[in-house]
Amino acid sequence: MKVSKWFFVITIIFLFNPQISYGVSELSQQFLEFAKKSEVYDWMVGVRRKIHENPELMYQEFETSKVIREELDKLGISYKHPIAVTGVVGFIGSGEPPFVALRADMDALSMQEMVEWKHKSKVPGKMHACGHDGHVTMLLGAAKILKTHSHLLKGTVVLIFQPAEEGGGGAKQVVDSGSLENVKAIFGLHVSPQQPIGQVFSKSGPILAGSGVFEAVITGKGGHAAIPHHSIDPILAASNVVVSLQHLVSREADPLDSQVVTVAKFQGGGAFNVIPDSVSIGGTFRAFSKESFMQLRQRIEEVIIGQSSVHRCNATVKFATKEKPFYPATINDDNLHIFFQEIAGSVLGVDNVKEMLPLTGAEDFSFYQEIIPGYFYFIGMDDGKKGKPASLHSPFFQLNEDVLPYGAAMQATLAATYLGQSQHLKNHDEL
Ligand SMILES: *[C@@H]1O[C@H](CO)[C@@H](O)[C@H](O)[C@H]1NC(C)=O
């Protein structure tokens, strides 16, 4: 009896709650149509091209930050600045709890754009080759959607424009600034050049790896290359270090627990006939759990020092610094996964919401997920019109601007419906 009574009460509340009766599918379609309107689309394209032409590296996103603040001013959205050097944190809605956050990263890469087009990077050696110009624009697009529909918001959306995703751990600094206090959940996205436009890709649990860098100097004793027994050869020692490091994954890690160790830097010697004093090597390592990550870190150090000493060399090993911190694995919250699938299905159609396998790339979005539930997903951009699309971080990378309305509508719908559902849950609790 009791069960059916409660079921009845909850059903009535569900049916007559104004936030809920305004259906998710109406809202999501309304948001997507708004984002696709030509004046909104053209505005987003303009903002994106402006940012693309002037790419800025980590913690130097001063002009990008200014563009963001100018657009927020025009939209009448209040914000805090500076957060984490160049970051901007905006607020839309009641100003009251619940709070939900949307995040975009702002920084570019130090590489030369090779795409010849009207809005090519105007800064030699710097390029938005990871789509962050698009991420910022999509968050501004979501801001415009949400501001225009702010009467529907049952709480506050926090807009996080974050610096230094590419190795600088900007997210960590945003967390340390206290900007996520009282925020209940956070959503972030990344463009994906190889996936079809109009589709999103994600999974629950680990979606991107934890990432760290290591550097080592292996010191021997230089001398004449023809008289090796009077030297201690750091090149041979370093070569054995590289080979031994490969065994950490192939022989020590569980084959079903994916890990990576890559030596990507090997520098030493400058002449055919001289054994150098030292060699420096460096690389990256990846794992999907903190435990595996810390195990790798310890063994990398042991192997470099141990293998060097086999060859009578000394080694010093350095790991993360403040400028290049370890990134934890990006782990999507299970409940948010269920929520995401429902919302993405209502925006894009259920057939366009895809499950993916984890990737060994890394994201500092994970720093947010260390303190609150967070959800990270990829959004496709390929429309088949330009042959095989160049990958992220390629000098030939091109953002398909048609993705902008999809990303803006997705983020806006996630935030608005999250607040609506959170309100519903609150009512439920108060029963
Ligand atoms: C390694 O370090 C020890 C102790 O400091 C030192 O005696 C030795 O000469 C070093 N060997 C090399 C090859 O630098």
Short mmCIF file of C-alpha atoms and ligand atoms in Angstrom, two decimals:
data_model
loop_
_atom_site.label_atom_id
_atom_site.label_comp_id
_atom_site.label_asym_id
_atom_site.label_seq_id
_atom_site.Cartn_x
_atom_site.Cartn_y
_atom_site.Cartn_z
CA MET A 1 0.00 0.00 0.00
CA LYS A 2 2.68 2.42 1.08
CA VAL A 3 4.73 1.85 -2.05
CA SER A 4 1.83 2.52 -4.36
CA LYS A 5 0.88 5.64 -2.41
CA TRP A 6 4.41 7.06 -2.78
CA PHE A 7 4.49 6.06 -6.39
CA PHE A 8 1.23 7.98 -6.87
CA VAL A 9 2.53 11.09 -5.08
CA ILE A 10 5.78 11.12 -7.03
CA THR A 11 3.96 10.58 -10.31
CA ILE A 12 1.64 13.51 -9.59
CA ILE A 13 4.58 15.76 -8.74
CA PHE A 14 6.36 14.67 -11.87
CA LEU A 15 3.35 15.38 -14.06
CA PHE A 16 2.47 18.73 -12.54
CA ASN A 17 5.91 20.10 -11.91
CA PRO A 18 6.18 22.99 -14.38
CA GLN A 19 9.90 22.45 -14.87
CA ILE A 20 9.35 18.89 -15.92
CA SER A 21 6.16 19.27 -17.90
CA TYR A 22 8.06 21.65 -20.19
CA GLY A 23 9.60 18.71 -22.01
CA VAL A 24 13.30 18.13 -22.47
CA SER A 25 12.77 17.47 -26.17
CA GLU A 26 10.95 20.79 -26.76
CA LEU A 27 13.71 22.65 -24.94
CA SER A 28 16.55 20.91 -26.76
CA GLN A 29 14.97 21.45 -30.18
CA GLN A 30 14.27 25.09 -29.34
CA PHE A 31 17.93 25.57 -28.31
CA LEU A 32 19.28 23.83 -31.41
CA GLU A 33 17.05 25.86 -33.74
CA PHE A 34 18.16 29.04 -31.97
CA ALA A 35 21.85 28.11 -32.39
CA LYS A 36 21.31 27.38 -36.09
CA LYS A 37 19.60 30.71 -36.80
CA SER A 38 21.74 32.52 -39.34
CA GLU A 39 22.42 35.57 -37.14
CA VAL A 40 23.56 33.35 -34.25
CA TYR A 41 25.60 31.08 -36.53
CA ASP A 42 27.26 34.03 -38.30
CA TRP A 43 28.08 35.66 -34.97
CA MET A 44 29.73 32.44 -33.72
CA VAL A 45 31.71 32.05 -36.95
CA GLY A 46 32.93 35.65 -36.62
CA VAL A 47 34.05 35.17 -33.01
CA ARG A 48 35.76 31.89 -33.84
CA ARG A 49 37.70 33.38 -36.77
CA LYS A 50 38.82 36.32 -34.67
CA ILE A 51 40.22 33.95 -32.03
CA HIS A 52 41.69 31.67 -34.68
CA GLU A 53 43.63 34.53 -36.26
CA ASN A 54 45.26 35.44 -32.97
CA PRO A 55 46.23 32.19 -31.19
CA GLU A 56 47.83 32.54 -27.74
CA LEU A 57 49.79 29.98 -25.74
CA MET A 58 49.13 28.84 -22.19
CA TYR A 59 48.62 31.60 -19.61
CA GLN A 60 49.13 34.24 -22.33
CA GLU A 61 45.51 34.21 -23.58
CA PHE A 62 45.10 37.95 -22.86
CA GLU A 63 43.47 38.95 -26.15
CA THR A 64 41.31 35.81 -26.20
CA SER A 65 40.19 36.67 -22.67
CA LYS A 66 39.34 40.18 -23.85
CA VAL A 67 37.25 38.87 -26.77
CA ILE A 68 35.36 36.62 -24.33
CA ARG A 69 34.68 39.49 -21.90
CA GLU A 70 33.56 41.80 -24.70
CA GLU A 71 31.04 39.21 -25.89
CA LEU A 72 29.82 38.55 -22.33
CA ASP A 73 29.42 42.32 -21.84
CA LYS A 74 27.34 42.53 -25.02
CA LEU A 75 25.18 39.65 -23.78
CA GLY A 76 24.75 41.32 -20.38
CA ILE A 77 26.35 38.37 -18.57
CA SER A 78 28.28 39.10 -15.36
CA TYR A 79 31.65 37.46 -14.79
CA LYS A 80 34.75 37.27 -12.63
CA HIS A 81 38.18 38.02 -14.08
CA PRO A 82 41.05 37.28 -13.94
CA ILE A 83 40.79 33.67 -12.75
CA ALA A 84 43.99 31.62 -13.21
CA VAL A 85 45.79 34.53 -14.97
CA THR A 86 43.61 34.93 -18.08
CA GLY A 87 40.49 32.89 -17.26
CA VAL A 88 36.95 34.25 -17.12
CA VAL A 89 34.08 32.79 -15.07
CA GLY A 90 30.57 33.94 -16.06
CA PHE A 91 27.17 33.50 -14.41
CA ILE A 92 23.69 33.14 -15.98
CA GLY A 93 20.42 32.55 -14.17
CA SER A 94 19.04 33.23 -10.72
CA GLY A 95 22.42 33.63 -9.00
CA GLU A 96 21.09 31.06 -6.50
CA PRO A 97 21.83 27.34 -6.16
CA PRO A 98 21.84 24.86 -7.72
CA PHE A 99 24.95 25.69 -9.76
CA VAL A 100 26.08 23.75 -12.82
CA ALA A 101 29.27 24.53 -14.80
CA LEU A 102 30.21 24.43 -18.48
CA ARG A 103 33.88 24.59 -19.43
CA ALA A 104 35.88 25.67 -22.49
CA ASP A 105 39.67 25.75 -22.84
CA MET A 106 41.28 28.82 -24.44
CA ASP A 107 44.91 28.14 -25.38
CA ALA A 108 46.60 27.40 -28.71
CA LEU A 109 49.64 25.30 -29.67
CA SER A 110 53.13 26.35 -30.61
CA MET A 111 53.12 25.19 -34.22
CA GLN A 112 52.87 26.79 -37.63
CA GLU A 113 49.49 26.64 -39.40
CA MET A 114 49.86 25.14 -42.89
CA VAL A 115 46.26 25.68 -44.02
CA GLU A 116 46.02 28.54 -46.51
CA TRP A 117 42.77 30.41 -45.95
CA LYS A 118 41.51 33.90 -45.27
CA HIS A 119 41.51 33.58 -41.49
CA LYS A 120 44.77 31.69 -41.10
CA SER A 121 46.75 32.32 -37.88
CA LYS A 122 48.40 35.73 -38.08
CA VAL A 123 51.01 34.74 -35.48
CA PRO A 124 53.97 32.79 -36.87
CA GLY A 125 54.56 29.55 -34.95
CA LYS A 126 51.24 29.59 -33.11
CA MET A 127 48.04 27.87 -34.13
CA HIS A 128 44.65 26.76 -32.82
CA ALA A 129 45.23 23.17 -33.96
CA CYS A 130 43.25 21.58 -31.14
CA GLY A 131 39.95 23.37 -31.74
CA HIS A 132 39.99 25.45 -28.54
CA ASP A 133 38.93 28.48 -30.61
CA GLY A 134 35.81 26.43 -31.40
CA HIS A 135 35.36 25.35 -27.76
CA VAL A 136 35.42 28.98 -26.57
CA THR A 137 32.97 29.96 -29.31
CA MET A 138 30.59 27.10 -28.49
CA LEU A 139 30.57 28.15 -24.85
CA LEU A 140 29.80 31.73 -25.88
CA GLY A 141 27.06 30.28 -28.11
CA ALA A 142 25.67 28.31 -25.16
CA ALA A 143 25.85 31.51 -23.10
CA LYS A 144 23.77 33.37 -25.68
CA ILE A 145 21.18 30.57 -25.78
CA LEU A 146 20.96 30.41 -22.00
CA LYS A 147 20.86 34.17 -21.51
CA THR A 148 18.04 34.46 -24.08
CA HIS A 149 16.11 31.72 -22.26
CA SER A 150 17.21 32.59 -18.74
CA HIS A 151 13.57 32.67 -17.49
CA LEU A 152 13.66 28.88 -17.90
CA LEU A 153 16.72 28.41 -15.68
CA LYS A 154 16.04 26.95 -12.23
CA GLY A 155 19.38 27.96 -10.76
CA THR A 156 22.70 29.28 -12.09
CA VAL A 157 24.94 28.22 -14.96
CA VAL A 158 28.65 28.91 -14.36
CA LEU A 159 30.65 29.48 -17.55
CA ILE A 160 34.31 28.54 -17.19
CA PHE A 161 36.69 29.91 -19.81
CA GLN A 162 39.91 28.23 -18.76
CA PRO A 163 43.51 28.91 -19.82
CA ALA A 164 46.36 26.47 -20.38
CA GLU A 165 44.85 23.09 -21.15
CA GLU A 166 47.82 22.07 -23.33
CA GLY A 167 50.13 20.95 -20.55
CA GLY A 168 49.74 23.91 -18.21
CA GLY A 169 47.03 22.45 -15.99
CA GLY A 170 44.89 25.60 -16.14
CA ALA A 171 41.97 23.57 -14.75
CA LYS A 172 43.93 22.96 -11.55
CA GLN A 173 44.36 26.69 -11.06
CA VAL A 174 40.67 27.30 -11.72
CA VAL A 175 39.87 24.68 -9.06
CA ASP A 176 42.34 26.33 -6.65
CA SER A 177 40.67 29.71 -7.26
CA GLY A 178 37.53 28.31 -5.61
CA SER A 179 35.39 28.89 -8.71
CA LEU A 180 33.73 25.49 -8.37
CA GLU A 181 32.55 25.93 -4.79
CA ASN A 182 28.87 24.89 -4.56
CA VAL A 183 28.89 23.70 -8.19
CA LYS A 184 27.14 20.33 -8.43
CA ALA A 185 28.34 19.11 -11.83
CA ILE A 186 30.47 20.19 -14.80
CA PHE A 187 30.31 19.41 -18.52
CA GLY A 188 33.08 19.78 -21.11
CA LEU A 189 33.44 18.82 -24.76
CA HIS A 190 36.10 18.38 -27.42
CA VAL A 191 35.79 18.54 -31.18
CA SER A 192 36.65 15.35 -33.04
CA PRO A 193 37.71 15.81 -36.69
CA GLN A 194 37.33 12.17 -37.77
CA GLN A 195 33.81 11.57 -36.38
CA PRO A 196 30.65 12.48 -38.31
CA ILE A 197 29.07 15.87 -37.70
CA GLY A 198 25.88 15.80 -35.69
CA GLN A 199 27.09 12.96 -33.49
CA VAL A 200 28.58 12.81 -29.98
CA PHE A 201 30.89 10.17 -28.50
CA SER A 202 31.54 9.29 -24.87
CA LYS A 203 31.50 6.61 -22.23
CA SER A 204 31.03 6.27 -18.49
CA GLY A 205 34.13 5.77 -16.35
CA PRO A 206 37.66 6.42 -17.67
CA ILE A 207 37.53 8.14 -21.07
CA LEU A 208 41.04 9.70 -21.21
CA ALA A 209 44.26 8.63 -19.53
CA GLY A 210 46.21 10.17 -16.70
CA SER A 211 49.35 11.72 -18.12
CA GLY A 212 52.81 12.60 -16.88
CA VAL A 213 56.15 13.59 -18.33
CA PHE A 214 59.61 12.50 -17.28
CA GLU A 215 63.04 13.81 -18.09
CA ALA A 216 66.39 12.23 -17.25
CA VAL A 217 70.04 13.12 -17.62
CA ILE A 218 72.33 10.11 -17.91
CA THR A 219 75.91 11.00 -17.13
CA GLY A 220 79.02 9.05 -18.09
CA LYS A 221 82.49 10.20 -18.99
CA GLY A 222 83.25 11.59 -22.41
CA GLY A 223 86.27 10.71 -24.49
CA HIS A 224 87.63 9.51 -27.82
CA ALA A 225 85.15 7.35 -29.71
CA ALA A 226 87.97 5.04 -30.86
CA ILE A 227 89.18 4.38 -27.31
CA PRO A 228 85.88 3.48 -25.57
CA HIS A 229 87.49 1.74 -22.59
CA HIS A 230 88.79 5.12 -21.38
CA SER A 231 85.24 6.52 -21.37
CA ILE A 232 81.92 5.68 -19.77
CA ASP A 233 79.47 5.75 -22.67
CA PRO A 234 76.14 7.42 -21.80
CA ILE A 235 74.75 6.76 -25.31
CA LEU A 236 74.85 3.02 -24.83
CA ALA A 237 73.50 3.38 -21.29
CA ALA A 238 70.63 5.61 -22.47
CA SER A 239 69.87 3.21 -25.31
CA ASN A 240 69.48 0.38 -22.82
CA VAL A 241 67.32 2.61 -20.63
CA VAL A 242 64.98 3.20 -23.58
CA VAL A 243 64.72 -0.52 -24.30
CA SER A 244 64.20 -1.42 -20.62
CA LEU A 245 61.46 1.19 -20.23
CA GLN A 246 59.45 -0.66 -22.90
CA HIS A 247 59.25 -3.70 -20.64
CA LEU A 248 57.27 -1.79 -18.01
CA VAL A 249 54.18 -2.00 -20.19
CA SER A 250 54.88 -5.29 -21.97
CA ARG A 251 55.98 -7.29 -18.88
CA GLU A 252 54.84 -5.53 -15.71
CA ALA A 253 51.44 -4.04 -16.50
CA ASP A 254 48.23 -6.04 -16.64
CA PRO A 255 47.54 -6.46 -20.39
CA LEU A 256 43.91 -5.45 -19.74
CA ASP A 257 44.93 -2.26 -17.91
CA SER A 258 46.11 -0.06 -20.79
CA GLN A 259 49.29 1.94 -20.21
CA VAL A 260 51.82 3.80 -22.35
CA VAL A 261 55.49 4.68 -21.86
CA THR A 262 57.03 6.60 -24.75
CA VAL A 263 60.53 8.04 -24.88
CA ALA A 264 60.06 10.92 -27.28
CA LYS A 265 63.25 12.84 -26.71
CA PHE A 266 66.84 11.55 -26.97
CA GLN A 267 69.61 14.09 -27.09
CA GLY A 268 73.35 13.53 -26.83
CA GLY A 269 76.55 13.67 -28.79
CA GLY A 270 77.57 15.99 -31.57
CA ALA A 271 80.47 14.39 -33.38
CA PHE A 272 81.33 11.10 -35.09
CA ASN A 273 84.42 10.57 -33.01
CA VAL A 274 83.54 11.80 -29.54
CA ILE A 275 81.73 9.94 -26.80
CA PRO A 276 79.70 12.64 -25.00
CA ASP A 277 79.64 13.27 -21.27
CA SER A 278 75.89 12.91 -20.98
CA VAL A 279 72.63 12.16 -22.75
CA SER A 280 69.25 13.56 -21.89
CA ILE A 281 66.03 11.70 -22.59
CA GLY A 282 62.41 12.53 -21.98
CA GLY A 283 58.94 11.22 -22.63
CA THR A 284 55.40 10.69 -21.50
CA PHE A 285 53.52 7.99 -19.62
CA ARG A 286 49.81 7.24 -19.44
CA ALA A 287 47.50 5.11 -17.31
CA PHE A 288 43.79 5.01 -16.50
CA SER A 289 43.97 4.72 -12.70
CA LYS A 290 45.92 6.61 -10.08
CA GLU A 291 47.35 3.33 -8.80
CA SER A 292 48.72 2.23 -12.18
CA PHE A 293 49.95 5.73 -12.82
CA MET A 294 51.93 5.94 -9.56
CA GLN A 295 53.31 2.45 -10.11
CA LEU A 296 54.59 3.49 -13.55
CA ARG A 297 56.09 6.66 -12.15
CA GLN A 298 58.05 4.72 -9.54
CA ARG A 299 59.26 2.05 -11.96
CA ILE A 300 60.31 4.61 -14.62
CA GLU A 301 62.60 6.19 -12.05
CA GLU A 302 63.97 2.84 -10.84
CA VAL A 303 64.61 1.56 -14.36
CA ILE A 304 66.39 4.73 -15.53
CA ILE A 305 68.67 4.84 -12.48
CA GLY A 306 69.20 1.07 -12.30
CA GLN A 307 69.86 0.54 -15.99
CA SER A 308 72.22 3.52 -16.09
CA SER A 309 74.21 2.10 -13.19
CA VAL A 310 74.55 -1.25 -15.02
CA HIS A 311 76.54 0.78 -17.53
CA ARG A 312 78.48 2.66 -14.81
CA CYS A 313 76.54 5.87 -15.47
CA ASN A 314 74.65 8.09 -13.05
CA ALA A 315 71.15 9.31 -13.77
CA THR A 316 68.88 12.02 -12.41
CA VAL A 317 65.16 11.78 -13.12
CA LYS A 318 62.64 14.61 -12.98
CA PHE A 319 58.86 14.38 -13.14
CA ALA A 320 56.08 16.94 -13.09
CA THR A 321 56.79 20.55 -12.33
CA LYS A 322 54.40 23.33 -11.45
CA GLU A 323 54.37 24.38 -15.12
CA LYS A 324 53.82 20.84 -16.37
CA PRO A 325 51.74 19.04 -13.72
CA PHE A 326 50.54 15.43 -13.86
CA TYR A 327 47.05 15.18 -15.30
CA PRO A 328 44.81 12.63 -13.58
CA ALA A 329 42.71 10.30 -15.72
CA THR A 330 39.47 11.82 -17.04
CA ILE A 331 36.75 9.71 -15.44
CA ASN A 332 33.11 10.31 -16.35
CA ASP A 333 30.51 10.05 -13.62
CA ASP A 334 28.16 7.06 -14.11
CA ASN A 335 24.96 8.97 -13.26
CA LEU A 336 25.90 11.85 -15.52
CA HIS A 337 26.44 9.31 -18.31
CA ILE A 338 22.79 8.24 -18.08
CA PHE A 339 21.71 11.89 -17.95
CA PHE A 340 23.98 12.79 -20.89
CA GLN A 341 22.66 10.02 -23.11
CA GLU A 342 19.08 11.15 -22.56
CA ILE A 343 19.85 14.82 -23.22
CA ALA A 344 22.16 14.21 -26.19
CA GLY A 345 19.50 11.92 -27.65
CA SER A 346 16.92 14.67 -27.39
CA VAL A 347 19.23 17.25 -29.05
CA LEU A 348 20.73 15.10 -31.81
CA GLY A 349 18.53 12.00 -32.03
CA VAL A 350 19.27 8.74 -30.18
CA ASP A 351 21.08 7.22 -33.16
CA ASN A 352 23.64 10.04 -33.01
CA VAL A 353 24.74 9.34 -29.43
CA LYS A 354 27.63 6.87 -29.60
CA GLU A 355 29.66 4.92 -27.09
CA MET A 356 33.42 5.06 -27.56
CA LEU A 357 36.49 3.27 -26.26
CA PRO A 358 38.82 5.22 -23.96
CA LEU A 359 41.68 7.16 -25.55
CA THR A 360 45.22 7.47 -24.19
CA GLY A 361 45.17 11.22 -24.76
CA ALA A 362 44.77 13.36 -21.63
CA GLU A 363 42.74 16.37 -20.52
CA ASP A 364 43.05 18.65 -17.53
CA PHE A 365 39.23 18.49 -17.29
CA SER A 366 40.12 15.66 -14.89
CA PHE A 367 41.07 18.20 -12.20
CA TYR A 368 37.42 19.29 -12.03
CA GLN A 369 36.29 15.67 -11.81
CA GLU A 370 38.57 15.17 -8.83
CA ILE A 371 36.33 17.48 -6.78
CA ILE A 372 32.85 17.25 -8.37
CA PRO A 373 31.02 14.89 -10.76
CA GLY A 374 31.97 15.80 -14.31
CA TYR A 375 31.26 14.65 -17.82
CA PHE A 376 33.47 14.97 -20.89
CA TYR A 377 32.44 14.07 -24.44
CA PHE A 378 33.55 14.40 -28.05
CA ILE A 379 31.53 16.05 -30.81
CA GLY A 380 31.99 15.02 -34.44
CA MET A 381 32.87 17.48 -37.23
CA ASP A 382 33.36 15.41 -40.40
CA ASP A 383 30.86 16.15 -43.16
CA GLY A 384 32.73 14.09 -45.77
CA LYS A 385 33.25 17.14 -47.97
CA LYS A 386 37.03 17.51 -47.69
CA GLY A 387 38.43 14.00 -47.94
CA LYS A 388 40.22 12.55 -44.92
CA PRO A 389 40.26 15.27 -42.22
CA ALA A 390 43.59 16.19 -40.59
CA SER A 391 43.87 15.14 -36.95
CA LEU A 392 44.05 17.34 -33.85
CA HIS A 393 47.52 18.90 -33.40
CA SER A 394 48.21 18.62 -37.15
CA PRO A 395 49.39 21.82 -38.90
CA PHE A 396 46.67 21.01 -41.46
CA PHE A 397 43.90 20.76 -38.82
CA GLN A 398 40.68 22.57 -39.81
CA LEU A 399 37.66 23.20 -37.65
CA ASN A 400 34.37 22.61 -39.43
CA GLU A 401 32.41 25.66 -38.30
CA ASP A 402 29.13 23.81 -38.81
CA VAL A 403 29.86 22.06 -35.51
CA LEU A 404 29.40 25.33 -33.58
CA PRO A 405 25.56 25.24 -33.30
CA TYR A 406 25.62 21.59 -32.22
CA GLY A 407 28.17 22.20 -29.47
CA ALA A 408 26.43 25.36 -28.27
CA ALA A 409 23.01 23.66 -28.15
CA MET A 410 24.40 20.53 -26.49
CA GLN A 411 26.10 22.48 -23.71
CA ALA A 412 23.15 24.81 -23.16
CA THR A 413 20.67 21.92 -23.01
CA LEU A 414 22.84 19.92 -20.62
CA ALA A 415 23.10 22.88 -18.24
CA ALA A 416 19.45 23.95 -18.40
CA THR A 417 18.02 20.45 -18.00
CA TYR A 418 20.50 19.58 -15.27
CA LEU A 419 19.22 22.54 -13.25
CA GLY A 420 15.61 21.53 -13.98
CA GLN A 421 16.18 17.96 -12.85
CA SER A 422 18.14 19.03 -9.84
CA GLN A 423 15.14 21.18 -8.86
CA HIS A 424 12.90 18.19 -9.34
CA LEU A 425 15.13 16.08 -7.14
CA LYS A 426 15.08 18.77 -4.48
CA ASN A 427 11.26 18.79 -4.46
CA HIS A 428 11.37 15.04 -4.22
CA ASP A 429 13.65 15.24 -1.18
CA GLU A 430 11.34 17.69 0.51
CA LEU A 431 8.37 15.34 0.29
C1 LIG B 1 78.42 8.84 -10.14
O1 LIG B 1 78.25 9.37 -8.85
C2 LIG B 1 79.25 8.98 -7.93
C3 LIG B 1 78.88 9.52 -6.56
O2 LIG B 1 78.65 10.88 -6.61
C4 LIG B 1 80.61 9.47 -8.39
O3 LIG B 1 81.60 9.04 -7.52
C5 LIG B 1 80.87 8.95 -9.79
O4 LIG B 1 82.08 9.48 -10.30
C6 LIG B 1 79.74 9.27 -10.74
N1 LIG B 1 79.94 8.58 -12.01
C7 LIG B 1 79.80 9.22 -13.18
C8 LIG B 1 80.04 8.39 -14.38
O5 LIG B 1 79.51 10.40 -13.28
#
